[in-house]
mmCIF file of N, CA and C in Angstrom:
data_model
loop_
_atom_site.group_PDB
_atom_site.id
_atom_site.type_symbol
_atom_site.label_atom_id
_atom_site.label_comp_id
_atom_site.label_asym_id
_atom_site.label_seq_id
_atom_site.Cartn_x
_atom_site.Cartn_y
_atom_site.Cartn_z
ATOM 1 N N UNK A 9 42.891 172.422 -111.354
ATOM 2 C CA UNK A 9 43.582 173.101 -110.274
ATOM 3 C C UNK A 9 43.024 174.515 -110.076
ATOM 4 N N UNK A 10 42.659 175.173 -111.145
ATOM 5 C CA UNK A 10 42.144 176.539 -111.033
ATOM 6 C C UNK A 10 40.757 176.592 -110.393
ATOM 7 N N UNK A 11 40.051 175.454 -110.306
ATOM 8 C CA UNK A 11 38.727 175.422 -109.686
ATOM 9 C C UNK A 11 38.776 175.107 -108.198
ATOM 10 N N UNK A 12 39.961 174.869 -107.646
ATOM 11 C CA UNK A 12 40.124 174.555 -106.230
ATOM 12 C C UNK A 12 40.414 175.835 -105.480
ATOM 13 N N UNK A 13 39.659 176.061 -104.391
ATOM 14 C CA UNK A 13 39.912 177.242 -103.564
ATOM 15 C C UNK A 13 39.842 176.851 -102.086
ATOM 16 N N UNK A 14 39.849 177.813 -101.208
ATOM 17 C CA UNK A 14 39.879 177.536 -99.764
ATOM 18 C C UNK A 14 38.589 176.883 -99.262
ATOM 19 N N UNK A 15 37.535 176.889 -100.070
ATOM 20 C CA UNK A 15 36.266 176.271 -99.670
ATOM 21 C C UNK A 15 36.132 174.829 -100.166
ATOM 22 N N UNK A 16 37.112 174.350 -100.888
ATOM 23 C CA UNK A 16 37.066 172.982 -101.417
ATOM 24 C C UNK A 16 37.377 172.000 -100.297
ATOM 25 N N UNK A 17 36.440 171.076 -100.023
ATOM 26 C CA UNK A 17 36.617 170.095 -98.946
ATOM 27 C C UNK A 17 37.167 168.767 -99.449
ATOM 28 N N UNK A 18 36.791 168.377 -100.647
ATOM 29 C CA UNK A 18 37.220 167.101 -101.198
ATOM 30 C C UNK A 18 37.080 167.151 -102.714
ATOM 31 N N UNK A 19 37.929 166.376 -103.383
ATOM 32 C CA UNK A 19 37.870 166.298 -104.837
ATOM 33 C C UNK A 19 37.508 164.871 -105.222
ATOM 34 N N UNK A 20 36.490 164.721 -106.061
ATOM 35 C CA UNK A 20 36.047 163.412 -106.533
ATOM 36 C C UNK A 20 36.292 163.349 -108.039
ATOM 37 N N UNK A 21 36.982 162.288 -108.462
ATOM 38 C CA UNK A 21 37.313 162.131 -109.873
ATOM 39 C C UNK A 21 36.806 160.797 -110.385
ATOM 40 N N UNK A 22 36.144 160.811 -111.527
ATOM 41 C CA UNK A 22 35.751 159.579 -112.210
ATOM 42 C C UNK A 22 36.699 159.448 -113.400
ATOM 43 N N UNK A 23 37.491 158.374 -113.366
ATOM 44 C CA UNK A 23 38.553 158.181 -114.352
ATOM 45 C C UNK A 23 38.168 157.133 -115.385
ATOM 46 N N UNK A 24 38.585 157.351 -116.600
ATOM 47 C CA UNK A 24 38.370 156.374 -117.660
ATOM 48 C C UNK A 24 39.326 155.197 -117.497
ATOM 49 N N UNK A 25 40.551 155.484 -117.062
ATOM 50 C CA UNK A 25 41.527 154.426 -116.748
ATOM 51 C C UNK A 25 42.414 154.938 -115.619
ATOM 52 N N UNK A 26 42.942 153.998 -114.859
ATOM 53 C CA UNK A 26 43.717 154.352 -113.670
ATOM 54 C C UNK A 26 45.150 154.769 -113.992
ATOM 55 N N UNK A 27 45.720 154.200 -115.023
ATOM 56 C CA UNK A 27 47.134 154.412 -115.342
ATOM 57 C C UNK A 27 47.458 155.891 -115.528
ATOM 58 N N UNK A 28 48.460 156.352 -114.810
ATOM 59 C CA UNK A 28 48.953 157.709 -114.974
ATOM 60 C C UNK A 28 48.169 158.767 -114.232
ATOM 61 N N UNK A 29 46.914 158.930 -114.543
ATOM 62 C CA UNK A 29 46.142 160.027 -113.962
ATOM 63 C C UNK A 29 45.877 159.830 -112.470
ATOM 64 N N UNK A 30 45.703 158.588 -112.023
ATOM 65 C CA UNK A 30 45.427 158.324 -110.601
ATOM 66 C C UNK A 30 46.572 158.838 -109.733
ATOM 67 N N UNK A 31 47.790 158.452 -110.074
ATOM 68 C CA UNK A 31 48.947 158.874 -109.290
ATOM 69 C C UNK A 31 49.108 160.391 -109.309
ATOM 70 N N UNK A 32 48.911 160.996 -110.458
ATOM 71 C CA UNK A 32 49.040 162.454 -110.580
ATOM 72 C C UNK A 32 47.990 163.169 -109.728
ATOM 73 N N UNK A 33 46.771 162.658 -109.719
ATOM 74 C CA UNK A 33 45.697 163.259 -108.915
ATOM 75 C C UNK A 33 46.016 163.152 -107.437
ATOM 76 N N UNK A 34 46.472 161.976 -107.006
ATOM 77 C CA UNK A 34 46.790 161.775 -105.590
ATOM 78 C C UNK A 34 47.942 162.673 -105.148
ATOM 79 N N UNK A 35 48.965 162.808 -105.961
ATOM 80 C CA UNK A 35 50.095 163.680 -105.619
ATOM 81 C C UNK A 35 49.619 165.125 -105.527
ATOM 82 N N UNK A 36 48.855 165.572 -106.514
ATOM 83 C CA UNK A 36 48.362 166.945 -106.517
ATOM 84 C C UNK A 36 47.475 167.219 -105.303
ATOM 85 N N UNK A 37 46.505 166.342 -105.071
ATOM 86 C CA UNK A 37 45.538 166.579 -103.993
ATOM 87 C C UNK A 37 46.169 166.438 -102.608
ATOM 88 N N UNK A 38 46.862 165.339 -102.379
ATOM 89 C CA UNK A 38 47.376 165.060 -101.037
ATOM 90 C C UNK A 38 48.620 165.879 -100.709
ATOM 91 N N UNK A 39 49.591 165.872 -101.591
ATOM 92 C CA UNK A 39 50.869 166.524 -101.281
ATOM 93 C C UNK A 39 50.860 168.019 -101.562
ATOM 94 N N UNK A 40 50.339 168.417 -102.713
ATOM 95 C CA UNK A 40 50.409 169.825 -103.107
ATOM 96 C C UNK A 40 49.297 170.660 -102.475
ATOM 97 N N UNK A 41 48.044 170.187 -102.582
ATOM 98 C CA UNK A 41 46.908 170.980 -102.121
ATOM 99 C C UNK A 41 46.465 170.656 -100.701
ATOM 100 N N UNK A 42 46.785 169.462 -100.218
ATOM 101 C CA UNK A 42 46.357 169.064 -98.876
ATOM 102 C C UNK A 42 44.853 168.832 -98.776
ATOM 103 N N UNK A 43 44.258 168.357 -99.849
ATOM 104 C CA UNK A 43 42.811 168.117 -99.901
ATOM 105 C C UNK A 43 42.581 166.625 -100.160
ATOM 106 N N UNK A 44 41.711 165.977 -99.373
ATOM 107 C CA UNK A 44 41.431 164.567 -99.648
ATOM 108 C C UNK A 44 40.759 164.382 -100.998
ATOM 109 N N UNK A 45 41.033 163.234 -101.624
ATOM 110 C CA UNK A 45 40.445 162.953 -102.932
ATOM 111 C C UNK A 45 39.911 161.532 -102.970
ATOM 112 N N UNK A 46 38.957 161.326 -103.844
ATOM 113 C CA UNK A 46 38.378 159.996 -104.055
ATOM 114 C C UNK A 46 38.286 159.780 -105.553
ATOM 115 N N UNK A 47 38.899 158.698 -106.019
ATOM 116 C CA UNK A 47 38.866 158.367 -107.433
ATOM 117 C C UNK A 47 38.061 157.096 -107.656
ATOM 118 N N UNK A 48 37.362 157.042 -108.756
ATOM 119 C CA UNK A 48 36.598 155.851 -109.130
ATOM 120 C C UNK A 48 36.753 155.646 -110.630
ATOM 121 N N UNK A 49 36.719 154.386 -111.040
ATOM 122 C CA UNK A 49 36.812 154.069 -112.460
ATOM 123 C C UNK A 49 35.425 154.070 -113.090
ATOM 124 N N UNK A 50 35.306 154.716 -114.238
ATOM 125 C CA UNK A 50 34.027 154.820 -114.939
ATOM 126 C C UNK A 50 33.478 153.444 -115.310
ATOM 127 N N UNK A 51 34.372 152.519 -115.687
ATOM 128 C CA UNK A 51 33.903 151.191 -116.113
ATOM 129 C C UNK A 51 33.174 150.466 -114.985
ATOM 130 N N UNK A 52 33.560 150.726 -113.740
ATOM 131 C CA UNK A 52 32.881 150.081 -112.609
ATOM 132 C C UNK A 52 31.472 150.633 -112.408
ATOM 133 N N UNK A 53 31.237 151.838 -112.849
ATOM 134 C CA UNK A 53 29.933 152.470 -112.656
ATOM 135 C C UNK A 53 28.969 152.199 -113.801
ATOM 136 N N UNK A 54 29.439 151.544 -114.824
ATOM 137 C CA UNK A 54 28.571 151.257 -115.974
ATOM 138 C C UNK A 54 27.712 150.019 -115.787
ATOM 139 N N UNK A 55 27.999 149.224 -114.783
ATOM 140 C CA UNK A 55 27.234 148.011 -114.523
ATOM 141 C C UNK A 55 26.062 148.351 -113.590
ATOM 142 N N UNK A 56 24.827 148.382 -114.103
ATOM 143 C CA UNK A 56 23.677 148.788 -113.285
ATOM 144 C C UNK A 56 23.451 147.899 -112.059
ATOM 145 N N UNK A 57 23.828 146.640 -112.152
ATOM 146 C CA UNK A 57 23.622 145.719 -111.021
ATOM 147 C C UNK A 57 24.554 146.043 -109.861
ATOM 148 N N UNK A 58 25.722 146.597 -110.157
ATOM 149 C CA UNK A 58 26.707 146.878 -109.119
ATOM 150 C C UNK A 58 26.767 148.353 -108.732
ATOM 151 N N UNK A 59 26.053 149.208 -109.433
ATOM 152 C CA UNK A 59 26.167 150.650 -109.232
ATOM 153 C C UNK A 59 25.844 151.076 -107.799
ATOM 154 N N UNK A 60 24.776 150.564 -107.242
ATOM 155 C CA UNK A 60 24.380 150.934 -105.883
ATOM 156 C C UNK A 60 25.457 150.563 -104.868
ATOM 157 N N UNK A 61 25.988 149.361 -104.991
ATOM 158 C CA UNK A 61 27.038 148.898 -104.081
ATOM 159 C C UNK A 61 28.306 149.729 -104.223
ATOM 160 N N UNK A 62 28.690 150.043 -105.444
ATOM 161 C CA UNK A 62 29.894 150.823 -105.693
ATOM 162 C C UNK A 62 29.734 152.241 -105.143
ATOM 163 N N UNK A 63 28.583 152.848 -105.369
ATOM 164 C CA UNK A 63 28.335 154.199 -104.853
ATOM 165 C C UNK A 63 28.371 154.222 -103.325
ATOM 166 N N UNK A 64 27.821 153.192 -102.702
ATOM 167 C CA UNK A 64 27.848 153.101 -101.239
ATOM 168 C C UNK A 64 29.288 153.036 -100.736
ATOM 169 N N UNK A 65 30.118 152.221 -101.362
ATOM 170 C CA UNK A 65 31.524 152.102 -100.961
ATOM 171 C C UNK A 65 32.260 153.436 -101.141
ATOM 172 N N UNK A 66 31.988 154.123 -102.233
ATOM 173 C CA UNK A 66 32.623 155.416 -102.475
ATOM 174 C C UNK A 66 32.206 156.419 -101.400
ATOM 175 N N UNK A 67 30.921 156.441 -101.074
ATOM 176 C CA UNK A 67 30.436 157.359 -100.035
ATOM 177 C C UNK A 67 31.018 157.027 -98.672
ATOM 178 N N UNK A 68 31.192 155.749 -98.353
ATOM 179 C CA UNK A 68 31.807 155.356 -97.087
ATOM 180 C C UNK A 68 33.252 155.855 -97.024
ATOM 181 N N UNK A 69 33.991 155.697 -98.116
ATOM 182 C CA UNK A 69 35.371 156.161 -98.140
ATOM 183 C C UNK A 69 35.443 157.680 -98.015
ATOM 184 N N UNK A 70 34.538 158.378 -98.687
ATOM 185 C CA UNK A 70 34.506 159.837 -98.592
ATOM 186 C C UNK A 70 34.183 160.274 -97.165
ATOM 187 N N UNK A 71 33.259 159.580 -96.522
ATOM 188 C CA UNK A 71 32.888 159.887 -95.143
ATOM 189 C C UNK A 71 34.089 159.752 -94.216
ATOM 190 N N UNK A 72 34.844 158.668 -94.362
ATOM 191 C CA UNK A 72 36.041 158.464 -93.534
ATOM 192 C C UNK A 72 37.086 159.542 -93.791
ATOM 193 N N UNK A 73 37.292 159.891 -95.045
ATOM 194 C CA UNK A 73 38.280 160.908 -95.386
ATOM 195 C C UNK A 73 37.870 162.284 -94.875
ATOM 196 N N UNK A 74 36.574 162.486 -94.676
ATOM 197 C CA UNK A 74 36.075 163.757 -94.157
ATOM 198 C C UNK A 74 36.041 163.770 -92.629
ATOM 199 N N UNK A 75 36.522 162.676 -92.015
ATOM 200 C CA UNK A 75 36.588 162.627 -90.555
ATOM 201 C C UNK A 75 35.443 161.896 -89.902
ATOM 202 N N UNK A 76 34.557 161.315 -90.692
ATOM 203 C CA UNK A 76 33.434 160.563 -90.126
ATOM 204 C C UNK A 76 33.867 159.161 -89.721
ATOM 205 N N UNK A 77 32.943 158.426 -89.190
ATOM 206 C CA UNK A 77 33.248 157.056 -88.786
ATOM 207 C C UNK A 77 32.226 156.109 -89.400
ATOM 208 N N UNK A 78 32.661 154.902 -89.722
ATOM 209 C CA UNK A 78 31.766 153.915 -90.318
ATOM 210 C C UNK A 78 30.964 153.161 -89.266
ATOM 211 N N UNK A 79 31.621 152.812 -88.195
ATOM 212 C CA UNK A 79 30.966 152.030 -87.151
ATOM 213 C C UNK A 79 31.246 152.665 -85.811
ATOM 214 N N UNK A 80 30.319 152.475 -84.903
ATOM 215 C CA UNK A 80 30.474 152.982 -83.540
ATOM 216 C C UNK A 80 30.033 151.901 -82.577
ATOM 217 N N UNK A 81 30.830 151.713 -81.548
ATOM 218 C CA UNK A 81 30.503 150.745 -80.502
ATOM 219 C C UNK A 81 30.419 151.504 -79.191
ATOM 220 N N UNK A 82 29.318 151.334 -78.485
ATOM 221 C CA UNK A 82 29.162 151.962 -77.184
ATOM 222 C C UNK A 82 29.970 151.186 -76.152
ATOM 223 N N UNK A 83 30.936 151.854 -75.526
ATOM 224 C CA UNK A 83 31.774 151.210 -74.518
ATOM 225 C C UNK A 83 31.559 151.962 -73.220
ATOM 226 N N UNK A 84 31.456 151.341 -72.086
ATOM 227 C CA UNK A 84 31.786 149.940 -71.820
ATOM 228 C C UNK A 84 30.615 149.008 -72.092
ATOM 229 N N UNK A 85 30.956 147.845 -72.571
ATOM 230 C CA UNK A 85 29.990 146.772 -72.746
ATOM 231 C C UNK A 85 30.149 145.804 -71.578
ATOM 232 N N UNK A 86 29.055 145.302 -71.051
ATOM 233 C CA UNK A 86 29.136 144.335 -69.959
ATOM 234 C C UNK A 86 29.566 142.986 -70.505
ATOM 235 N N UNK A 87 30.360 142.288 -69.766
ATOM 236 C CA UNK A 87 30.841 140.947 -70.122
ATOM 237 C C UNK A 87 31.581 140.952 -71.451
ATOM 238 N N UNK A 88 32.517 141.875 -71.604
ATOM 239 C CA UNK A 88 33.254 142.008 -72.849
ATOM 240 C C UNK A 88 34.714 141.621 -72.646
ATOM 241 N N UNK A 89 35.248 140.806 -73.529
ATOM 242 C CA UNK A 89 36.670 140.506 -73.533
ATOM 243 C C UNK A 89 37.192 140.765 -74.935
ATOM 244 N N UNK A 90 38.258 141.535 -75.018
ATOM 245 C CA UNK A 90 38.882 141.827 -76.290
ATOM 246 C C UNK A 90 40.203 141.081 -76.342
ATOM 247 N N UNK A 91 40.412 140.335 -77.413
ATOM 248 C CA UNK A 91 41.632 139.555 -77.574
ATOM 249 C C UNK A 91 42.281 139.964 -78.899
ATOM 250 N N UNK A 92 43.579 140.223 -78.831
ATOM 251 C CA UNK A 92 44.330 140.526 -80.038
ATOM 252 C C UNK A 92 45.410 139.474 -80.234
ATOM 253 N N UNK A 93 45.501 138.930 -81.427
ATOM 254 C CA UNK A 93 46.482 137.899 -81.717
ATOM 255 C C UNK A 93 47.294 138.321 -82.935
ATOM 256 N N UNK A 94 48.596 138.280 -82.813
ATOM 257 C CA UNK A 94 49.476 138.611 -83.925
ATOM 258 C C UNK A 94 50.269 137.354 -84.265
ATOM 259 N N UNK A 95 50.133 136.890 -85.466
ATOM 260 C CA UNK A 95 50.831 135.656 -85.857
ATOM 261 C C UNK A 95 51.941 135.955 -86.822
#
């Protein structure tokens, strides 16, 4: 908490386990400080085969939390029909 100041844009935490600390971090960051946070489990990053995919997902989530967008569609599209179904 003492390392967070007005220039802090986001807090990234790598956790050994999710129990307890995840909820405390989210409450502190979102409710108390008003700063977006991203948490990841260390065990997920230890697998070299999955590391690239996991890092990409984390960066995508951070981008969205910082106000970025994942996908963009140029509208208007010719011959486009959008259908929404709620079941």
